[in-house]
């Protein structure tokens, strides 16, 4: 019950963006007379994700200080009220401000729920529930996109009503969860933790999370551009199908992680994930038909689905109870920074490649293959150390 309930809040981070995509044209039309609307409405859409990236380290400190469960429940309640406020707000600037507060609550919810999973579960159970987070987020993006479109029939403001569902999550957590304590830790883990923040252990993982997040989000953002510019697919329904296929493939990748790669050591997990990402990115540049491109898209997203749980489980295993929230916040900050960085990196490299997007993806693939090579080197060093 606790595992299932702690998976639900991760959908709040997905909802922040996805639920409004179908009603974006309606908002643009409504505020067409506002100066700079072409910049302000997209800012309104992406601001929560940016807040998650920037505020996650602060959210981690808050979570550790006030308690994981208490913070999660309070943030879900505030999220609901702030989320539905644009239904009643007329000023676009006021809506943008409410979205910034929403993003801050998203950061608290994501960090608190992820940390609680780390507190409640250990070993294989922890790996399972952390992997399930990625699968649930991917599947939720499909459902929420459909829900946003359905609510949009009643006008663009109606889509904001969906944010109210977080009240139900808060009530469920209040009834069926408890505030964890260090006494809940396994004895060998508690004995090894002295409460100091493990900067040396976590910083490399957080830096790798920036790179991994950039590779993870690139295809999710660019898939429509590739299909439209190079394969002549411009129908919204067709592009929606490919986006849904990508989301399902990420969920499939997390399932493969749970069943197979979770049993491997961390370097081997990263070798599999970055290897699939690198291979698919490179071969997308050599896919003459949409069918071949679709095959590499599926493999790419499977690699993405294997990457996030591998990194987050690795990070969680390095964090003692007292600073688990701070460490999770630092990791999530790096990961979510990958979203805005991915679009900027692609724009820069595309310019260097004379506007050729598939060639740009190939460059990213080479970087992923380099990361896979480093992971292989780490695996071989580990094996050599055991042999000695």
mmCIF file of C-alpha atoms in Angstrom:
data_model
loop_
_atom_site.group_PDB
_atom_site.id
_atom_site.type_symbol
_atom_site.label_atom_id
_atom_site.label_comp_id
_atom_site.label_asym_id
_atom_site.label_seq_id
_atom_site.Cartn_x
_atom_site.Cartn_y
_atom_site.Cartn_z
ATOM 1 C CA UNK A 1 0.000 0.000 0.000
ATOM 2 C CA UNK A 2 2.758 2.471 0.917
ATOM 3 C CA UNK A 3 4.681 1.713 -2.287
ATOM 4 C CA UNK A 4 1.631 2.308 -4.467
ATOM 5 C CA UNK A 5 0.709 5.524 -2.659
ATOM 6 C CA UNK A 6 4.243 6.876 -3.015
ATOM 7 C CA UNK A 7 4.195 6.252 -6.763
ATOM 8 C CA UNK A 8 1.169 8.513 -7.259
ATOM 9 C CA UNK A 9 2.809 11.853 -6.283
ATOM 10 C CA UNK A 10 5.400 11.490 -9.085
ATOM 11 C CA UNK A 11 2.543 12.096 -11.524
ATOM 12 C CA UNK A 12 2.337 15.653 -10.181
ATOM 13 C CA UNK A 13 5.649 16.509 -11.836
ATOM 14 C CA UNK A 14 4.377 15.098 -15.133
ATOM 15 C CA UNK A 15 1.025 16.842 -14.785
ATOM 16 C CA UNK A 16 2.708 20.230 -14.393
ATOM 17 C CA UNK A 17 3.530 20.222 -18.104
ATOM 18 C CA UNK A 18 1.558 17.547 -19.956
ATOM 19 C CA UNK A 19 -1.974 18.436 -18.856
ATOM 20 C CA UNK A 20 -1.735 21.903 -20.450
ATOM 21 C CA UNK A 21 -0.162 21.004 -23.804
ATOM 22 C CA UNK A 22 -3.538 20.361 -25.534
ATOM 23 C CA UNK A 23 -4.953 23.744 -24.393
ATOM 24 C CA UNK A 24 -1.867 25.806 -25.211
ATOM 25 C CA UNK A 25 -3.370 27.220 -28.465
ATOM 26 C CA UNK A 26 -6.451 28.331 -26.543
ATOM 27 C CA UNK A 27 -4.341 30.214 -24.025
ATOM 28 C CA UNK A 28 -2.323 31.840 -26.816
ATOM 29 C CA UNK A 29 -5.544 33.023 -28.456
ATOM 30 C CA UNK A 30 -7.014 34.304 -25.180
ATOM 31 C CA UNK A 31 -3.925 36.406 -24.361
ATOM 32 C CA UNK A 32 -3.047 37.388 -27.926
ATOM 33 C CA UNK A 33 -3.169 41.098 -27.046
ATOM 34 C CA UNK A 34 -0.674 40.761 -24.167
ATOM 35 C CA UNK A 35 2.792 42.030 -25.189
ATOM 36 C CA UNK A 36 5.275 39.170 -25.401
ATOM 37 C CA UNK A 37 2.600 36.485 -25.223
ATOM 38 C CA UNK A 38 4.667 34.240 -27.525
ATOM 39 C CA UNK A 39 7.270 34.075 -24.739
ATOM 40 C CA UNK A 40 5.063 34.333 -21.643
ATOM 41 C CA UNK A 41 2.695 31.438 -22.378
ATOM 42 C CA UNK A 42 5.513 28.936 -23.106
ATOM 43 C CA UNK A 43 7.236 30.216 -19.938
ATOM 44 C CA UNK A 44 4.047 29.530 -18.001
ATOM 45 C CA UNK A 45 4.065 25.982 -19.386
ATOM 46 C CA UNK A 46 7.667 25.074 -18.580
ATOM 47 C CA UNK A 47 8.209 27.115 -15.396
ATOM 48 C CA UNK A 48 7.282 24.305 -12.953
ATOM 49 C CA UNK A 49 9.918 21.961 -14.429
ATOM 50 C CA UNK A 50 12.520 24.729 -14.202
ATOM 51 C CA UNK A 51 11.567 25.310 -10.562
ATOM 52 C CA UNK A 52 11.998 21.597 -9.839
ATOM 53 C CA UNK A 53 15.498 21.742 -11.336
ATOM 54 C CA UNK A 54 16.532 24.873 -9.431
ATOM 55 C CA UNK A 55 14.784 24.268 -6.106
ATOM 56 C CA UNK A 56 15.323 20.530 -5.582
ATOM 57 C CA UNK A 57 18.441 21.036 -3.401
ATOM 58 C CA UNK A 58 16.485 23.455 -1.190
ATOM 59 C CA UNK A 59 13.549 21.043 -1.167
ATOM 60 C CA UNK A 60 15.884 18.318 0.067
ATOM 61 C CA UNK A 61 16.915 20.423 3.063
ATOM 62 C CA UNK A 62 13.250 21.188 3.844
ATOM 63 C CA UNK A 63 12.329 17.510 3.607
ATOM 64 C CA UNK A 64 15.076 16.470 6.021
ATOM 65 C CA UNK A 65 14.256 19.281 8.486
ATOM 66 C CA UNK A 66 10.444 19.107 8.651
ATOM 67 C CA UNK A 67 9.994 15.399 7.924
ATOM 68 C CA UNK A 68 9.400 13.539 4.660
ATOM 69 C CA UNK A 69 5.750 12.549 5.174
ATOM 70 C CA UNK A 70 4.696 15.888 6.678
ATOM 71 C CA UNK A 71 6.322 17.832 3.861
ATOM 72 C CA UNK A 72 4.834 15.608 1.164
ATOM 73 C CA UNK A 73 1.275 15.904 2.491
ATOM 74 C CA UNK A 74 1.492 19.679 3.004
ATOM 75 C CA UNK A 75 3.005 20.212 -0.454
ATOM 76 C CA UNK A 76 0.261 18.122 -2.102
ATOM 77 C CA UNK A 77 -2.453 20.228 -0.438
ATOM 78 C CA UNK A 78 -0.819 23.519 -1.484
ATOM 79 C CA UNK A 79 -0.216 22.071 -4.956
ATOM 80 C CA UNK A 80 -3.952 21.474 -5.362
ATOM 81 C CA UNK A 81 -4.992 24.993 -4.374
ATOM 82 C CA UNK A 82 -2.260 26.749 -6.354
ATOM 83 C CA UNK A 83 -2.812 24.456 -9.328
ATOM 84 C CA UNK A 84 -6.475 25.342 -9.754
ATOM 85 C CA UNK A 85 -5.981 29.084 -9.156
ATOM 86 C CA UNK A 86 -5.624 29.949 -12.888
ATOM 87 C CA UNK A 87 -9.289 28.997 -13.274
ATOM 88 C CA UNK A 88 -10.087 32.213 -11.406
ATOM 89 C CA UNK A 89 -7.090 34.404 -12.329
ATOM 90 C CA UNK A 90 -7.321 36.736 -15.308
ATOM 91 C CA UNK A 91 -3.851 38.288 -15.406
ATOM 92 C CA UNK A 92 -1.297 36.207 -17.286
ATOM 93 C CA UNK A 93 1.433 37.429 -14.921
ATOM 94 C CA UNK A 94 -0.621 36.224 -11.938
ATOM 95 C CA UNK A 95 -0.954 32.819 -13.575
ATOM 96 C CA UNK A 96 2.803 32.678 -14.148
ATOM 97 C CA UNK A 97 3.421 33.494 -10.467
ATOM 98 C CA UNK A 98 1.035 30.725 -9.415
ATOM 99 C CA UNK A 99 2.924 28.340 -11.698
ATOM 100 C CA UNK A 100 6.204 29.217 -9.980
ATOM 101 C CA UNK A 101 4.672 28.296 -6.609
ATOM 102 C CA UNK A 102 3.315 25.119 -8.221
ATOM 103 C CA UNK A 103 6.848 24.238 -9.340
ATOM 104 C CA UNK A 104 8.169 24.729 -5.815
ATOM 105 C CA UNK A 105 5.504 22.333 -4.523
ATOM 106 C CA UNK A 106 6.409 19.859 -7.279
ATOM 107 C CA UNK A 107 10.007 19.894 -6.088
ATOM 108 C CA UNK A 108 8.916 19.143 -2.509
ATOM 109 C CA UNK A 109 6.537 16.379 -3.595
ATOM 110 C CA UNK A 110 9.066 14.657 -5.865
ATOM 111 C CA UNK A 111 11.894 14.790 -3.312
ATOM 112 C CA UNK A 112 9.711 13.799 -0.342
ATOM 113 C CA UNK A 113 8.006 10.861 -2.084
ATOM 114 C CA UNK A 114 11.274 9.539 -3.533
ATOM 115 C CA UNK A 115 13.006 9.857 -0.150
ATOM 116 C CA UNK A 116 10.124 8.046 1.556
ATOM 117 C CA UNK A 117 10.565 5.136 -0.853
ATOM 118 C CA UNK A 118 14.219 5.056 0.170
ATOM 119 C CA UNK A 119 13.169 5.112 3.842
ATOM 120 C CA UNK A 120 10.463 2.456 3.675
ATOM 121 C CA UNK A 121 12.172 -0.078 1.409
ATOM 122 C CA UNK A 122 15.602 -1.642 1.133
ATOM 123 C CA UNK A 123 17.482 -3.890 -1.272
ATOM 124 C CA UNK A 124 15.445 -5.413 -4.090
ATOM 125 C CA UNK A 125 12.224 -3.859 -2.827
ATOM 126 C CA UNK A 126 13.741 -0.376 -3.024
ATOM 127 C CA UNK A 127 14.995 -1.055 -6.555
ATOM 128 C CA UNK A 128 11.525 -2.240 -7.576
ATOM 129 C CA UNK A 129 9.622 0.791 -6.296
ATOM 130 C CA UNK A 130 12.153 3.335 -7.558
ATOM 131 C CA UNK A 131 12.014 1.703 -10.998
ATOM 132 C CA UNK A 132 8.225 1.782 -10.847
ATOM 133 C CA UNK A 133 8.399 5.567 -10.410
ATOM 134 C CA UNK A 134 9.794 5.938 -13.921
ATOM 135 C CA UNK A 135 7.202 3.578 -15.393
ATOM 136 C CA UNK A 136 4.305 5.347 -13.666
ATOM 137 C CA UNK A 137 5.541 8.785 -14.773
ATOM 138 C CA UNK A 138 5.819 7.599 -18.389
ATOM 139 C CA UNK A 139 2.377 5.978 -18.459
ATOM 140 C CA UNK A 140 0.847 8.960 -16.646
ATOM 141 C CA UNK A 141 2.085 11.294 -19.387
ATOM 142 C CA UNK A 142 -0.079 9.414 -21.901
ATOM 143 C CA UNK A 143 -3.197 9.455 -19.705
ATOM 144 C CA UNK A 144 -2.732 13.092 -18.702
ATOM 145 C CA UNK A 145 -2.332 14.230 -22.302
ATOM 146 C CA UNK A 146 -5.692 12.602 -23.112
ATOM 147 C CA UNK A 147 -7.262 14.092 -19.971
ATOM 148 C CA UNK A 148 -5.996 17.560 -20.844
ATOM 149 C CA UNK A 149 -7.538 17.271 -24.296
ATOM 150 C CA UNK A 150 -10.857 16.082 -22.850
ATOM 151 C CA UNK A 151 -11.025 18.913 -20.307
ATOM 152 C CA UNK A 152 -10.020 21.394 -23.011
ATOM 153 C CA UNK A 153 -13.428 20.859 -24.631
ATOM 154 C CA UNK A 154 -14.838 23.033 -21.825
ATOM 155 C CA UNK A 155 -12.253 25.785 -22.410
ATOM 156 C CA UNK A 156 -8.578 26.154 -21.589
ATOM 157 C CA UNK A 157 -9.226 27.017 -17.955
ATOM 158 C CA UNK A 158 -10.907 23.660 -17.322
ATOM 159 C CA UNK A 159 -7.602 21.802 -17.716
ATOM 160 C CA UNK A 160 -6.325 23.396 -14.494
ATOM 161 C CA UNK A 161 -9.043 21.573 -12.525
ATOM 162 C CA UNK A 162 -7.017 18.360 -12.877
ATOM 163 C CA UNK A 163 -4.478 19.651 -10.362
ATOM 164 C CA UNK A 164 -7.089 19.275 -7.608
ATOM 165 C CA UNK A 165 -6.604 15.490 -7.609
ATOM 166 C CA UNK A 166 -3.512 15.913 -5.424
ATOM 167 C CA UNK A 167 -5.863 16.505 -2.468
ATOM 168 C CA UNK A 168 -6.895 12.845 -2.734
ATOM 169 C CA UNK A 169 -3.253 11.761 -2.710
ATOM 170 C CA UNK A 170 -2.632 13.876 0.399
ATOM 171 C CA UNK A 171 -5.576 12.284 2.239
ATOM 172 C CA UNK A 172 -4.419 8.781 1.311
ATOM 173 C CA UNK A 173 -0.879 9.474 2.530
ATOM 174 C CA UNK A 174 -2.225 10.924 5.767
ATOM 175 C CA UNK A 175 -4.197 7.728 6.437
ATOM 176 C CA UNK A 176 -1.838 4.972 5.289
ATOM 177 C CA UNK A 177 1.719 6.247 5.818
ATOM 178 C CA UNK A 178 3.878 7.193 8.782
ATOM 179 C CA UNK A 179 6.844 9.456 9.422
ATOM 180 C CA UNK A 180 9.989 7.289 9.167
ATOM 181 C CA UNK A 181 12.825 7.421 11.663
ATOM 182 C CA UNK A 182 16.386 6.190 11.786
ATOM 183 C CA UNK A 183 15.164 3.213 13.843
ATOM 184 C CA UNK A 184 13.478 1.922 10.675
ATOM 185 C CA UNK A 185 16.851 1.518 8.954
ATOM 186 C CA UNK A 186 18.435 -1.914 8.682
ATOM 187 C CA UNK A 187 20.973 -2.363 11.463
ATOM 188 C CA UNK A 188 23.978 -2.641 9.161
ATOM 189 C CA UNK A 189 22.959 0.514 7.302
ATOM 190 C CA UNK A 190 22.385 2.470 10.489
ATOM 191 C CA UNK A 191 25.760 1.424 11.816
ATOM 192 C CA UNK A 192 27.567 2.619 8.711
ATOM 193 C CA UNK A 193 25.941 6.056 8.584
ATOM 194 C CA UNK A 194 27.428 8.870 10.660
ATOM 195 C CA UNK A 195 25.032 11.556 9.434
ATOM 196 C CA UNK A 196 27.577 13.544 7.430
ATOM 197 C CA UNK A 197 26.671 14.495 3.894
ATOM 198 C CA UNK A 198 28.614 12.248 1.478
ATOM 199 C CA UNK A 199 29.652 14.920 -1.009
ATOM 200 C CA UNK A 200 32.400 12.794 -2.527
ATOM 201 C CA UNK A 201 30.005 9.932 -3.219
ATOM 202 C CA UNK A 202 26.999 11.942 -4.433
ATOM 203 C CA UNK A 203 28.496 14.747 -6.534
ATOM 204 C CA UNK A 204 29.751 12.450 -9.337
ATOM 205 C CA UNK A 205 26.307 10.820 -9.496
ATOM 206 C CA UNK A 206 24.605 14.231 -9.587
ATOM 207 C CA UNK A 207 26.902 15.387 -12.404
ATOM 208 C CA UNK A 208 26.210 12.189 -14.328
ATOM 209 C CA UNK A 209 22.501 12.851 -13.739
ATOM 210 C CA UNK A 210 22.819 16.157 -15.653
ATOM 211 C CA UNK A 211 24.277 14.278 -18.631
ATOM 212 C CA UNK A 212 21.788 11.424 -18.316
ATOM 213 C CA UNK A 213 18.826 13.780 -18.008
ATOM 214 C CA UNK A 214 19.935 15.654 -21.126
ATOM 215 C CA UNK A 215 20.025 12.403 -23.121
ATOM 216 C CA UNK A 216 16.747 11.213 -21.577
ATOM 217 C CA UNK A 217 14.716 14.303 -22.478
ATOM 218 C CA UNK A 218 16.220 14.969 -25.922
ATOM 219 C CA UNK A 219 14.202 12.413 -27.855
ATOM 220 C CA UNK A 220 11.000 13.167 -25.970
ATOM 221 C CA UNK A 221 11.313 16.815 -27.036
ATOM 222 C CA UNK A 222 12.685 16.293 -30.564
ATOM 223 C CA UNK A 223 10.697 13.306 -31.836
ATOM 224 C CA UNK A 224 8.009 15.483 -33.442
ATOM 225 C CA UNK A 225 10.610 17.698 -35.119
ATOM 226 C CA UNK A 226 12.407 14.698 -36.618
ATOM 227 C CA UNK A 227 9.196 13.134 -37.912
ATOM 228 C CA UNK A 228 7.874 16.404 -39.323
ATOM 229 C CA UNK A 229 11.095 17.673 -40.920
ATOM 230 C CA UNK A 230 12.577 14.431 -42.263
ATOM 231 C CA UNK A 231 9.708 11.972 -42.712
ATOM 232 C CA UNK A 232 6.846 14.308 -43.639
ATOM 233 C CA UNK A 233 4.621 13.353 -40.699
ATOM 234 C CA UNK A 234 2.762 16.424 -39.487
ATOM 235 C CA UNK A 235 -0.639 15.114 -38.352
ATOM 236 C CA UNK A 236 -1.184 15.869 -34.634
ATOM 237 C CA UNK A 237 -2.779 12.457 -34.130
ATOM 238 C CA UNK A 238 0.167 10.693 -35.764
ATOM 239 C CA UNK A 239 2.703 12.690 -33.775
ATOM 240 C CA UNK A 240 0.690 11.942 -30.631
ATOM 241 C CA UNK A 241 0.928 8.243 -31.449
ATOM 242 C CA UNK A 242 4.714 8.388 -31.655
ATOM 243 C CA UNK A 243 4.893 10.333 -28.375
ATOM 244 C CA UNK A 244 2.715 7.686 -26.733
ATOM 245 C CA UNK A 245 4.918 4.952 -28.182
ATOM 246 C CA UNK A 246 7.945 6.669 -26.666
ATOM 247 C CA UNK A 247 6.260 6.814 -23.261
ATOM 248 C CA UNK A 248 5.335 3.117 -23.410
ATOM 249 C CA UNK A 249 8.899 2.246 -24.400
ATOM 250 C CA UNK A 250 10.290 4.098 -21.368
ATOM 251 C CA UNK A 251 7.932 2.058 -19.183
ATOM 252 C CA UNK A 252 9.154 -1.076 -20.952
ATOM 253 C CA UNK A 253 12.736 -0.077 -20.193
ATOM 254 C CA UNK A 254 11.985 0.192 -16.477
ATOM 255 C CA UNK A 255 10.402 -3.270 -16.593
ATOM 256 C CA UNK A 256 13.558 -4.660 -18.198
ATOM 257 C CA UNK A 257 15.597 -2.905 -15.513
ATOM 258 C CA UNK A 258 13.568 -4.562 -12.768
ATOM 259 C CA UNK A 259 13.699 -8.010 -14.323
ATOM 260 C CA UNK A 260 17.276 -8.093 -15.583
ATOM 261 C CA UNK A 261 19.741 -5.216 -15.222
ATOM 262 C CA UNK A 262 18.910 -4.435 -11.566
ATOM 263 C CA UNK A 263 20.748 -7.654 -10.702
ATOM 264 C CA UNK A 264 23.956 -6.311 -12.275
ATOM 265 C CA UNK A 265 26.552 -4.041 -10.681
ATOM 266 C CA UNK A 266 26.133 -0.314 -11.343
ATOM 267 C CA UNK A 267 28.770 -0.019 -14.141
ATOM 268 C CA UNK A 268 27.085 -2.874 -16.017
ATOM 269 C CA UNK A 269 23.673 -1.184 -15.621
ATOM 270 C CA UNK A 270 25.058 2.068 -17.046
ATOM 271 C CA UNK A 271 26.789 0.162 -19.846
ATOM 272 C CA UNK A 272 23.442 -1.311 -20.939
ATOM 273 C CA UNK A 273 21.533 1.989 -20.685
ATOM 274 C CA UNK A 274 24.089 4.267 -22.340
ATOM 275 C CA UNK A 275 24.894 1.577 -24.903
ATOM 276 C CA UNK A 276 21.275 1.414 -26.084
ATOM 277 C CA UNK A 277 20.983 5.210 -26.084
ATOM 278 C CA UNK A 278 24.225 5.672 -28.008
ATOM 279 C CA UNK A 279 23.532 2.974 -30.593
ATOM 280 C CA UNK A 280 20.012 4.221 -31.297
ATOM 281 C CA UNK A 281 21.006 7.899 -31.538
ATOM 282 C CA UNK A 282 23.745 7.074 -34.029
ATOM 283 C CA UNK A 283 21.576 4.828 -36.193
ATOM 284 C CA UNK A 284 18.688 7.321 -36.272
ATOM 285 C CA UNK A 285 20.944 9.325 -38.574
ATOM 286 C CA UNK A 286 20.980 6.357 -40.962
ATOM 287 C CA UNK A 287 17.288 5.411 -40.924
ATOM 288 C CA UNK A 288 15.892 5.950 -44.440
ATOM 289 C CA UNK A 289 12.321 4.978 -43.573
ATOM 290 C CA UNK A 290 9.945 5.928 -40.787
ATOM 291 C CA UNK A 291 9.696 2.246 -39.860
ATOM 292 C CA UNK A 292 13.426 1.998 -39.173
ATOM 293 C CA UNK A 293 13.370 5.279 -37.292
ATOM 294 C CA UNK A 294 10.503 3.958 -35.149
ATOM 295 C CA UNK A 295 12.528 0.873 -34.260
ATOM 296 C CA UNK A 296 15.476 2.965 -33.093
ATOM 297 C CA UNK A 297 13.091 5.292 -31.240
ATOM 298 C CA UNK A 298 11.742 2.343 -29.251
ATOM 299 C CA UNK A 299 15.271 1.122 -28.415
ATOM 300 C CA UNK A 300 16.294 4.662 -27.455
ATOM 301 C CA UNK A 301 13.421 5.033 -25.023
ATOM 302 C CA UNK A 302 14.005 1.572 -23.571
ATOM 303 C CA UNK A 303 17.542 2.721 -22.783
ATOM 304 C CA UNK A 304 16.101 5.870 -21.193
ATOM 305 C CA UNK A 305 13.776 3.759 -19.068
ATOM 306 C CA UNK A 306 16.734 1.717 -17.832
ATOM 307 C CA UNK A 307 18.913 4.751 -17.108
ATOM 308 C CA UNK A 308 16.873 6.734 -14.559
ATOM 309 C CA UNK A 309 16.212 3.909 -12.070
ATOM 310 C CA UNK A 310 19.853 2.787 -12.346
ATOM 311 C CA UNK A 311 21.061 6.257 -11.370
ATOM 312 C CA UNK A 312 18.510 6.940 -8.639
ATOM 313 C CA UNK A 313 19.004 3.525 -6.994
ATOM 314 C CA UNK A 314 22.767 4.096 -7.094
ATOM 315 C CA UNK A 315 22.367 7.511 -5.455
ATOM 316 C CA UNK A 316 19.912 6.267 -2.826
ATOM 317 C CA UNK A 317 22.284 3.532 -1.761
ATOM 318 C CA UNK A 318 24.970 6.132 -0.944
ATOM 319 C CA UNK A 319 22.758 8.274 1.312
ATOM 320 C CA UNK A 320 22.424 7.823 5.095
ATOM 321 C CA UNK A 321 19.006 8.452 6.636
ATOM 322 C CA UNK A 322 19.772 11.897 8.111
ATOM 323 C CA UNK A 323 20.654 13.491 4.751
ATOM 324 C CA UNK A 324 18.676 11.320 2.344
ATOM 325 C CA UNK A 325 16.370 14.197 1.416
ATOM 326 C CA UNK A 326 19.276 16.560 0.662
ATOM 327 C CA UNK A 327 21.023 13.954 -1.454
ATOM 328 C CA UNK A 328 17.853 13.118 -3.367
ATOM 329 C CA UNK A 329 17.296 16.832 -3.981
ATOM 330 C CA UNK A 330 20.801 17.259 -5.350
ATOM 331 C CA UNK A 331 20.368 14.281 -7.655
ATOM 332 C CA UNK A 332 16.929 15.385 -8.907
ATOM 333 C CA UNK A 333 18.224 18.905 -9.527
ATOM 334 C CA UNK A 334 20.847 17.503 -11.863
ATOM 335 C CA UNK A 335 18.368 15.238 -13.607
ATOM 336 C CA UNK A 336 15.733 17.913 -14.216
ATOM 337 C CA UNK A 337 18.343 20.393 -15.396
ATOM 338 C CA UNK A 338 18.703 17.987 -18.295
ATOM 339 C CA UNK A 339 15.310 19.058 -19.642
ATOM 340 C CA UNK A 340 16.156 22.695 -20.484
ATOM 341 C CA UNK A 341 19.768 21.770 -21.265
ATOM 342 C CA UNK A 342 18.694 19.187 -23.823
ATOM 343 C CA UNK A 343 16.855 21.714 -25.991
ATOM 344 C CA UNK A 344 19.719 24.202 -25.742
ATOM 345 C CA UNK A 345 22.359 21.574 -26.500
ATOM 346 C CA UNK A 346 20.437 20.321 -29.530
ATOM 347 C CA UNK A 347 19.941 23.880 -30.810
ATOM 348 C CA UNK A 348 23.663 24.611 -30.518
ATOM 349 C CA UNK A 349 24.844 21.352 -32.077
ATOM 350 C CA UNK A 350 22.237 21.569 -34.819
ATOM 351 C CA UNK A 351 23.647 24.943 -35.771
ATOM 352 C CA UNK A 352 27.108 23.374 -35.923
ATOM 353 C CA UNK A 353 25.706 20.643 -38.197
ATOM 354 C CA UNK A 354 24.141 23.103 -40.690
ATOM 355 C CA UNK A 355 20.673 22.497 -39.267
ATOM 356 C CA UNK A 356 20.832 18.714 -39.650
ATOM 357 C CA UNK A 357 18.893 17.266 -36.689
ATOM 358 C CA UNK A 358 19.630 13.543 -37.290
ATOM 359 C CA UNK A 359 23.359 14.355 -37.517
ATOM 360 C CA UNK A 360 23.030 16.182 -34.201
ATOM 361 C CA UNK A 361 21.414 13.114 -32.644
ATOM 362 C CA UNK A 362 24.337 11.065 -33.933
ATOM 363 C CA UNK A 363 26.722 13.381 -32.080
ATOM 364 C CA UNK A 364 24.751 12.801 -28.891
ATOM 365 C CA UNK A 365 24.927 9.074 -29.589
ATOM 366 C CA UNK A 366 28.710 9.188 -29.773
ATOM 367 C CA UNK A 367 28.773 10.916 -26.379
ATOM 368 C CA UNK A 368 26.515 8.188 -24.952
ATOM 369 C CA UNK A 369 28.783 5.481 -26.395
ATOM 370 C CA UNK A 370 31.731 7.212 -24.740
ATOM 371 C CA UNK A 371 29.829 7.088 -21.427
ATOM 372 C CA UNK A 372 29.152 3.387 -22.046
ATOM 373 C CA UNK A 373 32.874 2.840 -22.652
ATOM 374 C CA UNK A 374 33.723 4.488 -19.327
ATOM 375 C CA UNK A 375 31.114 2.273 -17.632
ATOM 376 C CA UNK A 376 32.702 -0.791 -19.254
ATOM 377 C CA UNK A 377 36.105 0.321 -18.010
ATOM 378 C CA UNK A 378 34.682 0.656 -14.502
ATOM 379 C CA UNK A 379 33.179 -2.823 -14.746
ATOM 380 C CA UNK A 380 36.461 -4.333 -15.881
ATOM 381 C CA UNK A 381 38.358 -2.583 -13.084
ATOM 382 C CA UNK A 382 35.847 -3.928 -10.591
ATOM 383 C CA UNK A 383 36.286 -7.459 -11.921
ATOM 384 C CA UNK A 384 40.064 -7.134 -11.816
ATOM 385 C CA UNK A 385 39.893 -5.936 -8.219
ATOM 386 C CA UNK A 386 37.836 -8.987 -7.204
ATOM 387 C CA UNK A 387 40.262 -11.314 -9.020
ATOM 388 C CA UNK A 388 43.177 -9.856 -7.072
#
